[in-house]
Short mmCIF file of C-alpha atoms in Angstrom, two decimals:
data_model
loop_
_atom_site.label_atom_id
_atom_site.label_comp_id
_atom_site.label_asym_id
_atom_site.label_seq_id
_atom_site.Cartn_x
_atom_site.Cartn_y
_atom_site.Cartn_z
CA MET R 8 0.52 0.06 0.04
CA ASN R 9 1.31 3.25 -1.01
CA ILE R 10 -0.25 6.57 0.42
CA SER R 11 0.47 10.13 0.18
CA VAL R 12 0.64 12.26 3.31
CA GLU R 13 1.25 16.29 3.79
CA ALA R 14 5.09 16.03 4.76
CA GLY R 15 4.74 18.18 8.17
CA VAL R 16 2.43 15.39 9.39
CA LYS R 17 3.98 12.59 8.61
CA GLU R 18 7.32 14.36 10.27
CA SER R 19 4.66 15.09 13.53
CA ALA R 20 3.76 11.67 13.31
CA GLU R 21 6.97 10.05 13.51
CA ARG R 22 8.58 11.80 16.21
CA ILE R 23 5.52 10.92 18.50
CA LEU R 24 5.99 7.67 17.17
CA ASP R 25 9.98 7.26 17.81
CA LYS R 26 9.10 8.22 21.29
CA LEU R 27 6.77 5.46 21.70
CA GLY R 28 9.38 3.14 19.40
CA ILE R 29 6.55 2.08 16.97
CA SER R 30 7.41 2.13 13.91
CA MET R 31 5.12 3.88 10.33
CA ARG R 32 4.01 0.42 9.14
CA ALA R 33 3.34 -0.56 12.39
CA ALA R 34 1.12 2.63 13.46
CA VAL R 35 -0.45 2.48 9.73
CA GLU R 36 -1.37 -1.48 10.53
CA MET R 37 -2.11 -1.10 13.97
CA TYR R 38 -4.67 1.64 12.81
CA LEU R 39 -6.60 -0.24 9.78
CA LYS R 40 -6.89 -3.20 12.30
CA GLN R 41 -8.36 -1.32 14.98
CA ILE R 42 -10.81 0.37 12.09
CA ALA R 43 -11.77 -3.54 11.41
CA PHE R 44 -12.73 -4.60 15.05
CA GLU R 45 -14.34 -1.66 16.02
CA GLY R 46 -16.03 -1.60 12.76
CA ARG R 47 -15.71 2.17 13.19
CA ILE R 48 -12.47 5.13 12.81
CA PRO R 49 -10.79 5.61 16.08
CA LEU R 50 -9.58 8.97 16.72
CA HIS R 51 -8.54 8.93 20.48
CA LEU R 52 -5.13 8.21 20.18
CA SER R 53 -2.53 10.67 22.17
CA VAL R 54 0.78 10.44 24.29
CA PRO R 55 0.86 12.33 27.34
CA VAL R 56 2.54 16.13 26.80
CA VAL R 57 6.06 15.73 28.77
CA PRO R 58 8.39 18.07 27.80
CA ASP R 59 11.71 16.11 26.63
CA GLU R 60 13.66 17.62 29.71
CA LEU R 61 11.05 16.33 32.37
CA ASN R 62 11.13 12.45 30.82
CA ALA R 63 12.52 9.73 32.33
CA ALA R 64 12.76 7.58 29.39
CA LEU R 65 14.74 10.00 27.01
CA MET R 66 17.31 10.63 30.13
CA THR R 67 20.50 9.15 30.61
CA ASP R 68 21.18 7.34 33.89
CA GLU R 69 23.25 10.31 34.97
CA GLU R 70 20.69 13.05 33.89
CA LEU R 71 18.31 11.18 35.14
CA GLN R 72 20.09 10.63 39.04
CA ALA R 73 20.96 14.69 38.43
CA ALA R 74 17.33 15.23 38.46
CA VAL R 75 16.53 12.96 41.22
CA ALA R 76 19.56 14.28 43.37
CA GLU R 77 18.58 18.32 42.29
CA GLY R 78 14.70 17.24 43.26
CA VAL R 79 16.11 15.77 47.01
CA LYS R 80 18.68 18.87 47.62
CA ASP R 81 15.05 21.17 46.39
CA PHE R 82 12.69 19.56 48.92
CA ALA R 83 15.73 19.57 51.82
CA GLU R 84 16.26 23.00 51.30
CA GLY R 85 11.92 23.67 51.60
CA ARG R 86 11.66 24.02 48.22
CA TYR R 87 8.43 22.32 47.67
CA LYS R 88 4.43 22.86 47.64
CA ASP R 89 2.02 21.06 49.40
CA LEU R 90 -0.03 18.46 47.18
CA ASP R 91 -2.95 19.19 49.47
CA ASP R 92 -2.29 23.11 48.48
CA VAL R 93 -1.83 21.97 45.06
CA PHE R 94 -4.70 20.16 44.35
CA ALA R 95 -6.90 22.46 46.07
CA LYS R 96 -5.86 25.20 43.25
CA VAL R 97 -5.93 23.11 40.48
CA LEU R 98 -9.93 21.90 41.68
CA GLY R 99 -10.80 25.05 42.44
CA ASP R 100 -9.50 26.89 39.40
CA LEU R 101 -11.92 24.17 37.61
#
């Protein structure tokens, strides 16, 4: 099967698929199988939006250890937010 896709769309999709470890061929095949299975076009597929610099899966062991050490240091020095306060603010903003 040969298909034409806008270059920008293809590049954006490839970046996401690379992060998921899925080839374009496998993604297209999964999509077609899902259509056949559900009898409809499935459109609820997503990747959590995590900035690369915060994504542990993209960090080297050294980078991850440094990030954890920085977080421990911040906590020890009182640079953190109480989780109850964060949830209260988030839920209050809804």
